[in-house]
C-alpha cells in the first residue's frame, strides 16, 4: 500500500514538474524567426471568413484592420512621396491638429530624377524611410513613376520625368532604401494616370508596345529590381475598365507576368462596382465612399471588398481561392512591415535628414544657360536684387495629397540672403494667387494690392544698380498649376511673369532666371536672358540648395528629365491641337514617341535659345542627346521580348 502511494506521488511529481517546465508554444505566425510564408499560411489557417474579408479594406482614412483576435496589427499608410503627411482625423480629411507630425519636405521627384544619380535616390529613400518609420507608418504612398506625357498634367512634379529608362534606374534605390526600415513603398499610380482633371473618367487606349516600352518599365523595375511590397492602382480607365477593377494590368501583367507577390492597393476612392472589384486584381481597398457613418453601421462595411464581397463569397459568386490569395498578400505585407521585428527605430527632422534634403535639391538643379558668366554670383557683388513671388512663397503646402506640414522651409530669398554676405534687396515683381500657406502669417505676407505696372516699375528701378538680379518665379502648388486633381490650362507662365522677366532683362544683363516648377514652361524671353536655372520644388531646404548652386558652392550637374517644348502644340499629346483634357476615350496616338523621342523623330525644335549668330542651342542633357531615335536601346530587359512578340504598333486595340 505504502509502495503504491509512493509511486502515485512520484508520478504526480513528475507530471507537475514537467508541466511547469513546458512553455505554451508560440504559434508560427507570431514567431519572428519563422519563414514569412510559413507565418502567412499559419495565420490564414486560423482566420474566419469574416476576419479574412475584414483585412481587405480600410477602417479609417489611412489604416486597415488587422486581426485583433489573433494579435495581428493594423496597417497604417501615409502620403508620400516627398515627406510624411500630417495626420488627419479618423474618417475625415481635416487635420487632426497634432503638434508632433511636422516633417521634412524632400525635393519633388522631378528634382530627384534630374540628378540622374542613383546614389542620390538611395539617400532620398533612406531619409524619407526613416521618417516614415519614426512616425510608425507601415506603407508610404509613393514614389510616383507615371511618365510625363503632357506638360499640362498637374501632377508631373510628383513623378520622375518622361523617360522610362531614367525613371526605372532612379526608382529602384528609393524603393530598396525605404523598405530597409520595415516600411513598404506603394508605387503609384499604376498605370497610365497621365492627366488629372478627369482622372476618374479618362479611358486610355494605346498600343501594347507603348504600354510595355514607355509606361510600364519604371513600375516593373520597382517591383522586380526594387522588390516593392505594394503598388497603387490608378483612378483612370484602361481600355474600358477602371484600373482598380481591372484584370489586365493588375492581374495578368503585374502579378502573373512580373511575379509580384505584394499588395495592390486602390487609389483612394478608385473602386466603383461590387462585381468588378471582387473579380479584379485589387487586394486592399481605400478611400471609397463618404465621410462619417452610414445608417447601418460603419461606412467601411459598405466598401466593395467588405459586405458586398462577403455576400458574394457566401453565396458562391466569388471564389475562396481568390480570397485566400488576397489575404496571403495582405498578411505578407503586415509580416514585412507592422510585424517585422528587426526594424530600426527611424528618426525625424534630424540634421542628417536636412543635409540630405539640401544635397538632393542641389544635385537636381539644372543650369540651362549661362552666357556672360552671370553665374556663379561674383564674390565681389555688392548688391543683389531678388525678384519674384516664388522667392518667398511657401511651396510645400498645397498641390494635393503630397502637401506637407514642414518643421521649417528655407525660402530662396532666405537662402540667398544667408549666403550672399552683401546687400540683398527684394522686389515682388508680380502677384500670383494667394494659395494655401501653412499659417495665416505666410498668407498675409503674400498679399499685395499694387498693380502689375507698379510692381514691374519697382523691380526695374531696383535692378538698375544691382550687380546681379535673380528672378525666382515659375509655377506653384495652387489649382491649375502643379496640383493634383487639376491640369494646367496653358504651358505659359502665369501672373504676367513674362513681362516682368522681359523688363528685367532690358534693365540689367546680369539676370539669372530661376524657374521653380515641376513642369515645362514656355520661355519667350529665353534669347534675351543670360542665365536660366531650372530650380524645381526643393522642399524644406529649397533656399539653401538653390544658393549652393547660384553661388558656386555646388557645381550644377542636374539634367532635365523631360523636354521643354517651344510651344504646347509641338508636344506629342497636343500635336495638331488635340483635345485636352479628355473626359472619355483618350488615344495615345504618338505610341512610343513620348518626350524627346517625339521631338527627335519628328525633327521638332525644343525650347531653344538662338545665339545672335543664328545657331540654336537646345536645353537637353548629354544623355538625351545620345538617345536612340526609336527609343528602344538601353531600356530595361524584357522590352526586346515584348517588342518581338508585339510586332509594331496596334493602336486603339480593345481588350
Ligand atoms: C491620390 C493618391 C494619394 C491618396 C491618399 C489620392 O487622391 O491620388 O496619390 O496617395 O489620395 O491621399
PDB file of C-alpha atoms in Angstrom, residues 149 194-205 235-238 240-242 272 487 578-588:
ATOM      1  CA  UNK A 149       3.179  62.610 -71.479  1.00  0.00           C
ATOM      2  CA  UNK A 194      -1.086  60.864 -67.172  1.00  0.00           C
ATOM      3  CA  UNK A 195      -3.572  63.688 -66.633  1.00  0.00           C
ATOM      4  CA  UNK A 196      -5.587  64.843 -63.637  1.00  0.00           C
ATOM      5  CA  UNK A 197      -8.726  66.855 -64.302  1.00  0.00           C
ATOM      6  CA  UNK A 198     -10.748  63.879 -65.497  1.00  0.00           C
ATOM      7  CA  UNK A 199      -8.658  61.235 -63.795  1.00  0.00           C
ATOM      8  CA  UNK A 200     -11.745  59.184 -62.871  1.00  0.00           C
ATOM      9  CA  UNK A 201     -13.100  59.261 -66.435  1.00  0.00           C
ATOM     10  CA  UNK A 202     -10.113  59.237 -68.770  1.00  0.00           C
ATOM     11  CA  UNK A 203     -10.090  55.915 -70.615  1.00  0.00           C
ATOM     12  CA  UNK A 204      -6.692  55.205 -72.124  1.00  0.00           C
ATOM     13  CA  UNK A 205      -6.146  53.301 -75.354  1.00  0.00           C
ATOM     14  CA  UNK A 235      -8.035  56.139 -60.937  1.00  0.00           C
ATOM     15  CA  UNK A 236      -8.265  56.174 -64.730  1.00  0.00           C
ATOM     16  CA  UNK A 237      -9.645  53.520 -67.021  1.00  0.00           C
ATOM     17  CA  UNK A 238      -7.568  51.312 -69.260  1.00  0.00           C
ATOM     18  CA  UNK A 240     -12.759  50.466 -70.900  1.00  0.00           C
ATOM     19  CA  UNK A 241     -12.223  49.398 -67.289  1.00  0.00           C
ATOM     20  CA  UNK A 242     -11.160  51.316 -64.172  1.00  0.00           C
ATOM     21  CA  UNK A 272     -16.854  51.747 -58.315  1.00  0.00           C
ATOM     22  CA  UNK A 487      -4.390  70.280 -65.045  1.00  0.00           C
ATOM     23  CA  UNK A 578      -5.751  67.533 -79.876  1.00  0.00           C
ATOM     24  CA  UNK A 579      -8.482  67.973 -77.294  1.00  0.00           C
ATOM     25  CA  UNK A 580      -7.186  68.192 -73.737  1.00  0.00           C
ATOM     26  CA  UNK A 581      -8.044  67.317 -71.034  1.00  0.00           C
ATOM     27  CA  UNK A 582     -10.228  64.483 -72.109  1.00  0.00           C
ATOM     28  CA  UNK A 583     -13.065  63.049 -70.029  1.00  0.00           C
ATOM     29  CA  UNK A 584     -13.513  59.982 -72.226  1.00  0.00           C
ATOM     30  CA  UNK A 585     -11.587  57.736 -74.575  1.00  0.00           C
ATOM     31  CA  UNK A 586      -8.049  59.013 -74.973  1.00  0.00           C
ATOM     32  CA  UNK A 587      -5.898  57.555 -77.709  1.00  0.00           C
ATOM     33  CA  UNK A 588      -2.144  57.743 -77.220  1.00  0.00           C
TER      34      UNK A 588
END
